mmCIF file with all atom_site columns, C-alpha atoms in Angstrom:
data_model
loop_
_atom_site.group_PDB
_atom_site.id
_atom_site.type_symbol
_atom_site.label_atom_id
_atom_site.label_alt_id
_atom_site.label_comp_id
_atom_site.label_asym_id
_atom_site.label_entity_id
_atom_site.label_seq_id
_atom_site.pdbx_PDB_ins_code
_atom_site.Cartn_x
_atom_site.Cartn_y
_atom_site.Cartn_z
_atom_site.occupancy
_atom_site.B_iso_or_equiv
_atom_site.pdbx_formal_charge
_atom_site.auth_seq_id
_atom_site.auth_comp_id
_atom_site.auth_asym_id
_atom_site.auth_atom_id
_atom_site.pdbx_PDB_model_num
ATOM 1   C CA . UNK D 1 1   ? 76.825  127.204 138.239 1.00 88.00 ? 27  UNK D CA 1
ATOM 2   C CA . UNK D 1 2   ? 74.980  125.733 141.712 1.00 92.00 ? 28  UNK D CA 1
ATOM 3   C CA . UNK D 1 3   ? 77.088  124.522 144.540 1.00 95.00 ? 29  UNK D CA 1
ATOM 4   C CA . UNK D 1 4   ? 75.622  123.309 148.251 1.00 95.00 ? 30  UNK D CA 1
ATOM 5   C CA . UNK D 1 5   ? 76.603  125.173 151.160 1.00 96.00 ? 31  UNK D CA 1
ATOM 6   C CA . UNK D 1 6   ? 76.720  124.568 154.617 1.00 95.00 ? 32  UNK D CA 1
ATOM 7   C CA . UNK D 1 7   ? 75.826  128.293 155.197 1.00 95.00 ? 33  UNK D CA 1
ATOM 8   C CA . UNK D 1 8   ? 74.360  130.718 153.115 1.00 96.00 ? 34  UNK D CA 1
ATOM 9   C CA . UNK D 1 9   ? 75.124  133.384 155.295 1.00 96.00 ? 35  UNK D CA 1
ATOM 10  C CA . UNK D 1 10  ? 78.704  132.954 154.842 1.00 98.00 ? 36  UNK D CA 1
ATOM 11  C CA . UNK D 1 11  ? 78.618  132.254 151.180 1.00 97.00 ? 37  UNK D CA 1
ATOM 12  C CA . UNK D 1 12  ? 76.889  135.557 151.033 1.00 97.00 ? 38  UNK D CA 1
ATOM 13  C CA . UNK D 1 13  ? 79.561  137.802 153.455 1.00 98.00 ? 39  UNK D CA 1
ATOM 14  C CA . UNK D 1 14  ? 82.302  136.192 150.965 1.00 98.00 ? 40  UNK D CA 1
ATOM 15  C CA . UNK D 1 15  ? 80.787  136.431 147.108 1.00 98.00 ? 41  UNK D CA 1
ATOM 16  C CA . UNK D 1 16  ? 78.887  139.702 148.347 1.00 98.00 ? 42  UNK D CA 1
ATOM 17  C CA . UNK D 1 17  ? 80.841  141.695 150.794 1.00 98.00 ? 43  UNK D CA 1
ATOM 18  C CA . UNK D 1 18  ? 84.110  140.386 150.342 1.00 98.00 ? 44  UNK D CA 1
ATOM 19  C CA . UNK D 1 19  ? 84.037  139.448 146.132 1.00 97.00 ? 45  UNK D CA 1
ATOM 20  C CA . UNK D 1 20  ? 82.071  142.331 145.517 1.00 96.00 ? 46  UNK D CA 1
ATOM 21  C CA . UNK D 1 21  ? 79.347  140.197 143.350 1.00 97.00 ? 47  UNK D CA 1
ATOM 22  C CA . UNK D 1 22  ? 74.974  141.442 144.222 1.00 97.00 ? 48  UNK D CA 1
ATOM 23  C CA . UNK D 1 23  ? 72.602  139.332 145.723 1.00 97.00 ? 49  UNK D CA 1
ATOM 24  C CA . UNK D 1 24  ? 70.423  138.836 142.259 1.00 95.00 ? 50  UNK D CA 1
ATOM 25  C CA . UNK D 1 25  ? 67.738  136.732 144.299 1.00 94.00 ? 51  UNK D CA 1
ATOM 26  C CA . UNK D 1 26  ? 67.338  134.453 147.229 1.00 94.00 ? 52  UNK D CA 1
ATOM 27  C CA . UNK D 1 27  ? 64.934  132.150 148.931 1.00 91.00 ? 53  UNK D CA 1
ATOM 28  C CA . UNK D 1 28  ? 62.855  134.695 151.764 1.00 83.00 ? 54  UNK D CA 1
ATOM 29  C CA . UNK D 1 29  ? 62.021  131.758 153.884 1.00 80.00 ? 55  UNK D CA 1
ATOM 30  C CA . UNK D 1 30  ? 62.503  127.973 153.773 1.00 75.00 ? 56  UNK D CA 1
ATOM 31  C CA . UNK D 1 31  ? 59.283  126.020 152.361 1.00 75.00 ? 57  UNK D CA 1
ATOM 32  C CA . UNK D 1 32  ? 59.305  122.074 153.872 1.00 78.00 ? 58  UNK D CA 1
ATOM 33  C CA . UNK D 1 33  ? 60.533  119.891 151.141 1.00 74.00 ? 59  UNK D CA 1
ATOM 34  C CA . UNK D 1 34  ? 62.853  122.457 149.568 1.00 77.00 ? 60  UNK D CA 1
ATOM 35  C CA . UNK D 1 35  ? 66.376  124.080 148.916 1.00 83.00 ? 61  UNK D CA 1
ATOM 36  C CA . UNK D 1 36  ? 67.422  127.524 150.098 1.00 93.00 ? 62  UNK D CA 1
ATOM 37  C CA . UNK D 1 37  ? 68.761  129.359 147.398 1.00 94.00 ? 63  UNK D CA 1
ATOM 38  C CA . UNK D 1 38  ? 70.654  132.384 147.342 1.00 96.00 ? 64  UNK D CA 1
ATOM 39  C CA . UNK D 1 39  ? 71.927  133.565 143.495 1.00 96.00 ? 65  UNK D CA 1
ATOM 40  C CA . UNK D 1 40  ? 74.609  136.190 143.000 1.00 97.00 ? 66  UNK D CA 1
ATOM 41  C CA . UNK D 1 41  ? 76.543  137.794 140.247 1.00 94.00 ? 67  UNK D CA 1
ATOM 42  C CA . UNK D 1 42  ? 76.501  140.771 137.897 1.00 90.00 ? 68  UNK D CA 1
ATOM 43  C CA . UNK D 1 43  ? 73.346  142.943 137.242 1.00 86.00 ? 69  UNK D CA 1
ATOM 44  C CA . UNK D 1 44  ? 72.870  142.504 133.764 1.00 88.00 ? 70  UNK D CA 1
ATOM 45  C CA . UNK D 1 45  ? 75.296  139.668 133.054 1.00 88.00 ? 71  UNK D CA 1
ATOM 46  C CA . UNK D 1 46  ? 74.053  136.600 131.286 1.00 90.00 ? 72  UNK D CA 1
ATOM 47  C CA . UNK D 1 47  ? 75.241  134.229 134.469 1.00 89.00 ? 73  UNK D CA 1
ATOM 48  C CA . UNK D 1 48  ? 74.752  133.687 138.351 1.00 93.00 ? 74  UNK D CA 1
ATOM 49  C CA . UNK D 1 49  ? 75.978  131.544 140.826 1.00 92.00 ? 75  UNK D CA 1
ATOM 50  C CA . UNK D 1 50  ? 73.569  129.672 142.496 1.00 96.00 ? 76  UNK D CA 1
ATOM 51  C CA . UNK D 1 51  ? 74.178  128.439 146.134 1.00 96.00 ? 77  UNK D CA 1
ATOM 52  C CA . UNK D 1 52  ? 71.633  126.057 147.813 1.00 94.00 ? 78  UNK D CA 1
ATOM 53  C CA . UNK D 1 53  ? 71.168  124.462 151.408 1.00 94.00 ? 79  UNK D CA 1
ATOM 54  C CA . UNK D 1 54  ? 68.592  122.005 152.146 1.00 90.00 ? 80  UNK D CA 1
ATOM 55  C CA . UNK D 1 55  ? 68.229  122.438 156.158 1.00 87.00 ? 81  UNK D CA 1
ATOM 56  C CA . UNK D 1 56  ? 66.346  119.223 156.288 1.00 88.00 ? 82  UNK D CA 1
ATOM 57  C CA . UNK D 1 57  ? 68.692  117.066 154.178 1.00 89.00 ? 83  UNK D CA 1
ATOM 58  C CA . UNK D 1 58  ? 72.227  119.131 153.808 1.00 88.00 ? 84  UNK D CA 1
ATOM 59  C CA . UNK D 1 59  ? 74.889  118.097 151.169 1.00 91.00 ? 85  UNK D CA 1
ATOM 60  C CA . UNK D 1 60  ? 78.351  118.506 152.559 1.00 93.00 ? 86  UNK D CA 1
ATOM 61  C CA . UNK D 1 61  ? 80.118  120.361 150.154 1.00 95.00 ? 87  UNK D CA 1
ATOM 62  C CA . UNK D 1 62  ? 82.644  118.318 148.575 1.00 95.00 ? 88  UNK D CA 1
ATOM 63  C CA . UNK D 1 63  ? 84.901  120.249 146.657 1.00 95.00 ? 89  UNK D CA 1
ATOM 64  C CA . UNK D 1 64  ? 88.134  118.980 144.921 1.00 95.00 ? 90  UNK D CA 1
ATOM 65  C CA . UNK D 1 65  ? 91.649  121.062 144.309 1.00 94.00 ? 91  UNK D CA 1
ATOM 66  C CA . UNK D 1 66  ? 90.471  121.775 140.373 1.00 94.00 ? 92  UNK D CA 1
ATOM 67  C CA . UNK D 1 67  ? 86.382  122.881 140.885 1.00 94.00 ? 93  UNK D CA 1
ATOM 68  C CA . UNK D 1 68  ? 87.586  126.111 140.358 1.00 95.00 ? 94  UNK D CA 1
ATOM 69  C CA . UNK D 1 69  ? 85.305  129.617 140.022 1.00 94.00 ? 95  UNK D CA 1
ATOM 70  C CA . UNK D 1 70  ? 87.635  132.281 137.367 1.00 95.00 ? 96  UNK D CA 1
ATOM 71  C CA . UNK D 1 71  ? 87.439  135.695 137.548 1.00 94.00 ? 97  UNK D CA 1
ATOM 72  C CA . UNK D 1 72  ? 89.337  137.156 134.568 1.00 94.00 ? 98  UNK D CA 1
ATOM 73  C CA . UNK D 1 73  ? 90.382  140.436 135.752 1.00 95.00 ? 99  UNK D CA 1
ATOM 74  C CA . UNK D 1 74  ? 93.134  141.632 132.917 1.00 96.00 ? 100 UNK D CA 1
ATOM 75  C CA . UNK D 1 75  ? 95.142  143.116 135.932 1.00 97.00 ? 101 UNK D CA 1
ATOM 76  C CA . UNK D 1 76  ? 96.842  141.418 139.380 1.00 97.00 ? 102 UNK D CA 1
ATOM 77  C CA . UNK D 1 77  ? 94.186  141.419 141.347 1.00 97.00 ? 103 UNK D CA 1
ATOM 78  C CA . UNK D 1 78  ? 93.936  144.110 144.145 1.00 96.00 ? 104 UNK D CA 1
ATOM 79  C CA . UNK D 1 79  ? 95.697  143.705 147.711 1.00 97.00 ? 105 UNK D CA 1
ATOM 80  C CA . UNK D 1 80  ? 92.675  145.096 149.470 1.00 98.00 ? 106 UNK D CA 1
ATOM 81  C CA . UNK D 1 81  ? 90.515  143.333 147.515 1.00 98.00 ? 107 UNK D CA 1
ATOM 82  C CA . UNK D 1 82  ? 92.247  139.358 148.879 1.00 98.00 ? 108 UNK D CA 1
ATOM 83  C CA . UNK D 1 83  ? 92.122  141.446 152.054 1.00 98.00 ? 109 UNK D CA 1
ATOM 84  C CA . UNK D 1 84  ? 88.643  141.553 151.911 1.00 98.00 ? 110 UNK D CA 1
ATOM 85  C CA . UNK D 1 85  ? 88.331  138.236 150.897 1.00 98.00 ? 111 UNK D CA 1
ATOM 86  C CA . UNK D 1 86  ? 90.231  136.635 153.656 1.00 98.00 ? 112 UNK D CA 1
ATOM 87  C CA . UNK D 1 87  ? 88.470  138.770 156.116 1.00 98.00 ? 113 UNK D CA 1
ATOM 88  C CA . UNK D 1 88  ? 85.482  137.535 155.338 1.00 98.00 ? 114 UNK D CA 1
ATOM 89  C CA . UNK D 1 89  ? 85.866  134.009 155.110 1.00 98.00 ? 115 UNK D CA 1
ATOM 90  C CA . UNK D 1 90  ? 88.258  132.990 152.350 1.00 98.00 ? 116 UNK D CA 1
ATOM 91  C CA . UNK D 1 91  ? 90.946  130.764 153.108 1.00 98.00 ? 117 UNK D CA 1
ATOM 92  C CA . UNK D 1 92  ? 94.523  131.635 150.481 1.00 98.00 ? 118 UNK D CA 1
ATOM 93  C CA . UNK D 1 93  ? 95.373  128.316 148.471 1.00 97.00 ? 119 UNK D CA 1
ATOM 94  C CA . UNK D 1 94  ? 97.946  126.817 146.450 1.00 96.00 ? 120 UNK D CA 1
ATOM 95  C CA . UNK D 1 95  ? 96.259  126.352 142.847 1.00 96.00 ? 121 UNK D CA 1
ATOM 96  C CA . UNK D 1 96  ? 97.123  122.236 141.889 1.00 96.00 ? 122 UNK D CA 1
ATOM 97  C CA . UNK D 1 97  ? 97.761  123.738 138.302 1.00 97.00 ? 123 UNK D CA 1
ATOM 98  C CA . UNK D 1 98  ? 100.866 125.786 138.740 1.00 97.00 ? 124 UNK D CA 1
ATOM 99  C CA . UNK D 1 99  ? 98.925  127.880 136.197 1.00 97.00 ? 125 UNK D CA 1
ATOM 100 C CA . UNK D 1 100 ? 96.595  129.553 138.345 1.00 97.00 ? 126 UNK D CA 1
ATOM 101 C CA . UNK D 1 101 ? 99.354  130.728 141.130 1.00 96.00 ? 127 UNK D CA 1
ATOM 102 C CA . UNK D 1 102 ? 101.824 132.294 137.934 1.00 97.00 ? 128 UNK D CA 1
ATOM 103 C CA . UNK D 1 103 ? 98.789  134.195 136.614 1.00 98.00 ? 129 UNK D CA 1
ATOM 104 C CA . UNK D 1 104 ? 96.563  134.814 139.698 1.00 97.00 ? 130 UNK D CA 1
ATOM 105 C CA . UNK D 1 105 ? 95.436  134.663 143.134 1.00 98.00 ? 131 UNK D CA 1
ATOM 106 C CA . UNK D 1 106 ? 93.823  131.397 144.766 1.00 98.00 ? 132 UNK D CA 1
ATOM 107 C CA . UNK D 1 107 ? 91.218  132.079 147.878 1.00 98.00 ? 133 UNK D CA 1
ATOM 108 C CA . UNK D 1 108 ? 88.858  129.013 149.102 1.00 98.00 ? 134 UNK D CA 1
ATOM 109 C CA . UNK D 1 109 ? 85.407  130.141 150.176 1.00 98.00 ? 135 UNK D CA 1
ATOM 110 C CA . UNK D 1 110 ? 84.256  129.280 153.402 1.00 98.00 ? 136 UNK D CA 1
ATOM 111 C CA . UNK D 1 111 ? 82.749  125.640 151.969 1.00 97.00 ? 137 UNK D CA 1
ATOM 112 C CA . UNK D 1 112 ? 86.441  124.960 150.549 1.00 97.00 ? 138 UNK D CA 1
ATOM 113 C CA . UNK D 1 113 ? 85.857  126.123 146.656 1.00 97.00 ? 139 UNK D CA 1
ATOM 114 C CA . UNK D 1 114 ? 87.941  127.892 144.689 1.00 97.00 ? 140 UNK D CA 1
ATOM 115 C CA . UNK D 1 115 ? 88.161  131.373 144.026 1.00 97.00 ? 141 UNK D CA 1
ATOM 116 C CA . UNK D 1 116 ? 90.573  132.268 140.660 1.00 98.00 ? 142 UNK D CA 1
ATOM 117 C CA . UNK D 1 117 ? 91.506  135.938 140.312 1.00 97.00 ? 143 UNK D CA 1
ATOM 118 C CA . UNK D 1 118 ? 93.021  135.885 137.199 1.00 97.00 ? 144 UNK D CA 1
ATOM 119 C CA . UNK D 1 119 ? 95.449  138.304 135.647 1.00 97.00 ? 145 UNK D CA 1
ATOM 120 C CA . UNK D 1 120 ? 94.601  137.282 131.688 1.00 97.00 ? 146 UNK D CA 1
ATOM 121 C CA . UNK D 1 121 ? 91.849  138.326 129.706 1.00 94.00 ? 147 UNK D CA 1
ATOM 122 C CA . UNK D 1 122 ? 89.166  136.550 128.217 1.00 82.00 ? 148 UNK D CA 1
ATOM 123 C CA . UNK D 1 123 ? 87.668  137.128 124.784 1.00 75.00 ? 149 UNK D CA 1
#
């Protein structure tokens, strides 16, 4: 999954320091002509999330109420851990599918996507 961000820097305190996710790889400085990139998720798992800013031509992140980003937890997710992500950066939300509020925990990241903490499992 990519999405444009206005700053990687705060995409970074949020998935990394507040979500808990590793910096898997980023851009170490901007080259002309090309997107910053900074990709986090689980060592070892077969994803990443990809975040990108182009300094010289930036994308205003447009996100809706359903581009949602679902963490399956198979447990309420932890008070200190939506502390963590509110204090750095998140933003609590009302899900537009009732779904997501009876079975989780809605925080927008600092470009206004949507962060699912699921109770349910996922097989």
């Amino acid at each position: 999954m990519a999405r444009p961000s206005r700053s990687l820097a705060a995409a970074e305190r949020f998935y990394v320091d507040g979500l808990g996710l590793e910096v898997l790889w980023r851009t170490k400085e901007h080259v002309p002509g090309e997107h910053d990139l900074l990709m986090v998720g689980l060592p070892g798992a077969h994803w990443h999330f990809e975040l990108t800013h182009d300094p010289e031509h930036p994308l205003e992140p447009t996100p809706t109420v359903d581009d949602l980003f679902v963490l399956y937890l198979g447990a309420p997710a932890d008070a200190a851990l939506i502390d963590r992500l509110l204090s750095h950066g998140g933003t609590r939300a009302v899900s537009h599918n009732p779904y997501w509020d009876a079975h989780g925990v809605t925080v927008a990241d600092p470009d206004g996507y949507r962060l699912v903490l699921c109770s349910r499992t996922w097989s």
